[in-house]
PDB file of C-alpha atoms in Angstrom:
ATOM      1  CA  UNK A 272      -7.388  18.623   3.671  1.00 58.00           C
ATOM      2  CA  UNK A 273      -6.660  15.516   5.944  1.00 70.00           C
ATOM      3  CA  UNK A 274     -10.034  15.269   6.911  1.00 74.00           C
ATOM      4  CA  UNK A 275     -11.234  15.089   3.312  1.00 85.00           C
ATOM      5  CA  UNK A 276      -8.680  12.530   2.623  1.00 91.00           C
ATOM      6  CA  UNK A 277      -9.154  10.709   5.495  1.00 92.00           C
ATOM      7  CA  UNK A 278     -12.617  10.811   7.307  1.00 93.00           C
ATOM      8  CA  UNK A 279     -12.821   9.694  10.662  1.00 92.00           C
ATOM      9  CA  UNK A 280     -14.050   6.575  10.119  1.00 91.00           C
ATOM     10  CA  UNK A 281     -11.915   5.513   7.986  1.00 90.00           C
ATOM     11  CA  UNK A 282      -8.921   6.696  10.647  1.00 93.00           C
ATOM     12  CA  UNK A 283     -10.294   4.829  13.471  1.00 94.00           C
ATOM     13  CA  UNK A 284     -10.663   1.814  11.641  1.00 92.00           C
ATOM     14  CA  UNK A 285      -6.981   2.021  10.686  1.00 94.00           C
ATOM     15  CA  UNK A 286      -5.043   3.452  14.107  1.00 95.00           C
ATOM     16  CA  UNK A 287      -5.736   0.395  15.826  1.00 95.00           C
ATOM     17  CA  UNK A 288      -3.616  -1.677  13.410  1.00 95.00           C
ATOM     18  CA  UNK A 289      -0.887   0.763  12.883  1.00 95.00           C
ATOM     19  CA  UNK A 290       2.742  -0.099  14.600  1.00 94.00           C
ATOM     20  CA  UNK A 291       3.698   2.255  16.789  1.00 93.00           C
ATOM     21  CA  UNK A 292       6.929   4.191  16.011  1.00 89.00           C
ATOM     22  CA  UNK A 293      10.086   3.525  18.040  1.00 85.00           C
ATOM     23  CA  UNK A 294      11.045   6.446  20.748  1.00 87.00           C
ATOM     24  CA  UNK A 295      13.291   9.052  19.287  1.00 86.00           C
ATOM     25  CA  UNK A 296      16.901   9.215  20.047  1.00 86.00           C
ATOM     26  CA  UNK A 297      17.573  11.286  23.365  1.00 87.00           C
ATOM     27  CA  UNK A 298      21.014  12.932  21.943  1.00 88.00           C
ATOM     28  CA  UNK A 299      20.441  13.211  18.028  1.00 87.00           C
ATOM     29  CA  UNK A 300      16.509  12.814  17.869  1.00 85.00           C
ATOM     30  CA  UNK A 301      16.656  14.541  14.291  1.00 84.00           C
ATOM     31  CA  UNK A 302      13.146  15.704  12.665  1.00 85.00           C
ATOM     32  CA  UNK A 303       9.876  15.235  14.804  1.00 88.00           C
ATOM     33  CA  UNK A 304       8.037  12.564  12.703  1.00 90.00           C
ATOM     34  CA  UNK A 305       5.133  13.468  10.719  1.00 92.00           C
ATOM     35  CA  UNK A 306       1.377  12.320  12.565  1.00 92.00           C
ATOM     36  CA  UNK A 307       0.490   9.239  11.115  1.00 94.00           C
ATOM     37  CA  UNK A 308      -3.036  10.491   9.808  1.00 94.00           C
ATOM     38  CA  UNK A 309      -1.133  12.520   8.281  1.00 94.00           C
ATOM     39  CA  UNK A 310       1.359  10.081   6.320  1.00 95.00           C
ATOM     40  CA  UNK A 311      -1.999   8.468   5.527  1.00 95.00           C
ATOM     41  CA  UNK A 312      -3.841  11.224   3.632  1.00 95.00           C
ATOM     42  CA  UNK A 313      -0.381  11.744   1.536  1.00 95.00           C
ATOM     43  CA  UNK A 314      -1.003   7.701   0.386  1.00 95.00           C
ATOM     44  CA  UNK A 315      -4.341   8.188  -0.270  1.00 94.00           C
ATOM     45  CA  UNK A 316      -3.626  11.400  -2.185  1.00 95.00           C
ATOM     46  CA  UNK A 317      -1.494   9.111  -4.839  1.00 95.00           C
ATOM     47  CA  UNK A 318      -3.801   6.957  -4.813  1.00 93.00           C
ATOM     48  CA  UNK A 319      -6.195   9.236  -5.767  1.00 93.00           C
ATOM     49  CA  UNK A 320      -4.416  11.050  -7.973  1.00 93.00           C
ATOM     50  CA  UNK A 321      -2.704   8.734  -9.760  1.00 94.00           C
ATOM     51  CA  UNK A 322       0.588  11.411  -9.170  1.00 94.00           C
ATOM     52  CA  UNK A 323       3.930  10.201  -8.083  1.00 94.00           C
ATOM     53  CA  UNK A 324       5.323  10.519  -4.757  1.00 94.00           C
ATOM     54  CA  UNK A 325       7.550  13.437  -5.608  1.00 94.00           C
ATOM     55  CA  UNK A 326       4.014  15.312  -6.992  1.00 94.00           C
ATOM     56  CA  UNK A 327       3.138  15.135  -3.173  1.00 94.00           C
ATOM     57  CA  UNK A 328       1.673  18.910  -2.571  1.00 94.00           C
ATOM     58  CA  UNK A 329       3.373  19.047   0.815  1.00 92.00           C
ATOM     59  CA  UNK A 330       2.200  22.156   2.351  1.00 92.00           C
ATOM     60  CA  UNK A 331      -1.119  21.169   1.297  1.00 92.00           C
ATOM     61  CA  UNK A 332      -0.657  17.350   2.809  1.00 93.00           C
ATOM     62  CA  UNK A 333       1.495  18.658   5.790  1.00 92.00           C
ATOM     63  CA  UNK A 334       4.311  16.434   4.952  1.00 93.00           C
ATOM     64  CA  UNK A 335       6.365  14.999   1.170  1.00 94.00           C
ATOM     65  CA  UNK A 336       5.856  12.074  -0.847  1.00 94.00           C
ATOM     66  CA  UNK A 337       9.097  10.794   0.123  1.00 94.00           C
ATOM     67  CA  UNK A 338       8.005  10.895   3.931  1.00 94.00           C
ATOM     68  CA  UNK A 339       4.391   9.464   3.032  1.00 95.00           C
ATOM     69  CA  UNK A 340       5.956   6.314   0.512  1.00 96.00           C
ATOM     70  CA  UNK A 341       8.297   5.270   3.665  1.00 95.00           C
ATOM     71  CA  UNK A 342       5.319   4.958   5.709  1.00 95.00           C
ATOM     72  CA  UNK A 343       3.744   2.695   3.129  1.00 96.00           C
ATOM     73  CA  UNK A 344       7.257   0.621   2.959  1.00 96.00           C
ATOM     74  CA  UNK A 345       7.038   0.227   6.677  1.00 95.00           C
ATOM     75  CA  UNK A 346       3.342  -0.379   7.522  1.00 96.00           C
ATOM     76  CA  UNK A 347       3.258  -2.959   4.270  1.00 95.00           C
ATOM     77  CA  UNK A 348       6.388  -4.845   6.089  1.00 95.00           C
ATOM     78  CA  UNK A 349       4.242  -4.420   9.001  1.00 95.00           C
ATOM     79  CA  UNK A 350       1.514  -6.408   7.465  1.00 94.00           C
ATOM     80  CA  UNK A 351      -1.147  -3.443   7.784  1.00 95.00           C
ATOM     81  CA  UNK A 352      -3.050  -3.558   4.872  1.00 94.00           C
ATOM     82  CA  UNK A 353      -4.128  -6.893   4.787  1.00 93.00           C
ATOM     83  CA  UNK A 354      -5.055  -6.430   8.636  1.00 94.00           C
ATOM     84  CA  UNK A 355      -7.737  -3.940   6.927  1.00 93.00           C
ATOM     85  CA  UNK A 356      -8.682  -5.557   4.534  1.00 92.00           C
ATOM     86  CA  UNK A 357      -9.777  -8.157   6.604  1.00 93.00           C
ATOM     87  CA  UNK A 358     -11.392  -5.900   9.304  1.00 92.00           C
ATOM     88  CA  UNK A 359     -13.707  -4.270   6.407  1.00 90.00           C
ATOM     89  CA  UNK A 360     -14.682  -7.891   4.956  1.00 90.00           C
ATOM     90  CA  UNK A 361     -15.740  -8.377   8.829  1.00 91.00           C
ATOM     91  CA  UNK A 362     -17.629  -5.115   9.078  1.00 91.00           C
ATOM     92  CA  UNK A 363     -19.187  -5.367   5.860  1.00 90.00           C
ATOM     93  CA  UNK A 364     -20.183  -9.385   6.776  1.00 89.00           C
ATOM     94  CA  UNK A 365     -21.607  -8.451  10.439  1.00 92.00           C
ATOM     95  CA  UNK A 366     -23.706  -5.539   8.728  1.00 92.00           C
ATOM     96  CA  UNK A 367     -25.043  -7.873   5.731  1.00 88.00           C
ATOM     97  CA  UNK A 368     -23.491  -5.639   3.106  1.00 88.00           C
ATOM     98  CA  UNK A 369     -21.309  -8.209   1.777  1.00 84.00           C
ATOM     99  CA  UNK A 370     -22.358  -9.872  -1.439  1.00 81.00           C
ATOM    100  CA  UNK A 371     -21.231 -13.014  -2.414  1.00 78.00           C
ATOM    101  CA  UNK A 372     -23.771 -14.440  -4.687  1.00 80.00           C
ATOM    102  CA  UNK A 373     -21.957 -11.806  -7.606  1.00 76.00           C
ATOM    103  CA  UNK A 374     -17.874 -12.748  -7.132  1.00 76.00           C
ATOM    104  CA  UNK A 375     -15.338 -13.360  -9.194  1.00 76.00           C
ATOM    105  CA  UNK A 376     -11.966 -14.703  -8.399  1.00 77.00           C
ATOM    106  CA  UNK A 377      -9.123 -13.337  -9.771  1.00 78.00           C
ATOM    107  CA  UNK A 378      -5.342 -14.821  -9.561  1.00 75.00           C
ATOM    108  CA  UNK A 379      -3.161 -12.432 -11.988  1.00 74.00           C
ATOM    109  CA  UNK A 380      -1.846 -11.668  -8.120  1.00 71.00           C
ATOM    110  CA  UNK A 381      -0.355 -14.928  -7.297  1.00 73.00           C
ATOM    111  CA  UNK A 382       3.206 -15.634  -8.139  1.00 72.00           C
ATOM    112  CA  UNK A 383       3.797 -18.778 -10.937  1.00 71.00           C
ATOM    113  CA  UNK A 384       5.759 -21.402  -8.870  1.00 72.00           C
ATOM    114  CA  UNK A 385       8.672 -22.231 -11.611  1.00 69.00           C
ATOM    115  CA  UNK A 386       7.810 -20.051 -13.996  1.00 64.00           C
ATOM    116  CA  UNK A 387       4.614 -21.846 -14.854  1.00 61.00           C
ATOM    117  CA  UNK A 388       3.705 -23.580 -17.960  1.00 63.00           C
ATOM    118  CA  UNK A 389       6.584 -22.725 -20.301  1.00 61.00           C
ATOM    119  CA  UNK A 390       6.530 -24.184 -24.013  1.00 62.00           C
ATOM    120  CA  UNK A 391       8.722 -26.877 -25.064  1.00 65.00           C
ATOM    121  CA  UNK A 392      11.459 -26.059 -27.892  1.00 66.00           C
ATOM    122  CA  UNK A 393      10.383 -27.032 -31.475  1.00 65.00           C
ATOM    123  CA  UNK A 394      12.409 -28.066 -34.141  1.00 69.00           C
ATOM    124  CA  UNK A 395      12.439 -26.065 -37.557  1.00 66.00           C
ATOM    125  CA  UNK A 396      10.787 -27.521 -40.207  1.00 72.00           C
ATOM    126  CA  UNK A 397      12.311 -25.081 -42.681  1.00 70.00           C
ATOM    127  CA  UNK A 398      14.596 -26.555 -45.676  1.00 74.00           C
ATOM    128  CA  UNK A 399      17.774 -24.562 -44.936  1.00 75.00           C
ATOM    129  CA  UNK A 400      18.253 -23.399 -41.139  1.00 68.00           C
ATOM    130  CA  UNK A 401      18.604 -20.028 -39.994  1.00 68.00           C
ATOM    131  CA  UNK A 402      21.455 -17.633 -40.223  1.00 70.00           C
ATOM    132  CA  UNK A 403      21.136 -16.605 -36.935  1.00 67.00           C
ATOM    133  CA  UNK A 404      21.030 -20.226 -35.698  1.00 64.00           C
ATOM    134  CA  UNK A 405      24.059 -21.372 -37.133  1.00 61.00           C
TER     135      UNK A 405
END
């Protein structure tokens, strides 16, 4: 199933950029932690699927949603996906697949600095105000 999810080439493309995880306690070392190809084919499962994390089919994945959404927390603190994003743009550049001629830009992503454009207040025009303004 990983292997479907996640083809090889699309693993060794993202291993590289992965953080590796901190050694396990010697005394109370608690769970093994899942494989990290593994975590991966979880996320790309919701993605897929549109399902939430708890919808996770974990003995067909090899781990839960829960285990696979704090991998995405920590790799997207890690700054991993925009690593890839930029190391596909590259790939896709050096091999002449990249098409610029037919972009768009879009900027629904970027935050409004102060709230952007907000309108002003406008005074009624109406012969007897409100009830609930009063």
């Amino acid at each position: 199933m990983n292997s479907d999810l996640v083809p090889d080439d699309l693993w060794e493309r993202t291993a590289p950029l992965i953080p590796p995880r901190p050694p396990r306690r010697h005394r109370f070392p608690g769970r093994k932690p899942v494989d990290d190809r593994t975590a991966l084919a979880g996320i790309v499962y919701v993605l897929r699927k549109g399902v939430s994390w708890a919808d996770v089919p974990a003995e067909r994945i090899g781990c839960s949603g829960v285990t696979c959404w704090r991998r995405l927390r920590d790799w997207t603190e890690a700054g991993v996906w925009p690593r890839l994003h930029e190391v596909l743009l590259a790939e896709l550049r050096t091999t002449g697949l990249l098409e610029m001629d037919d972009c768009a830009i879009d900027g629904s992503h970027v935050r409004a600095l102060k709230g952007g454009i907000t309108p002003g207040l406008h005074r009624s025009t109406a012969a007897v105000p409100a009830a609930s303004t009063m």
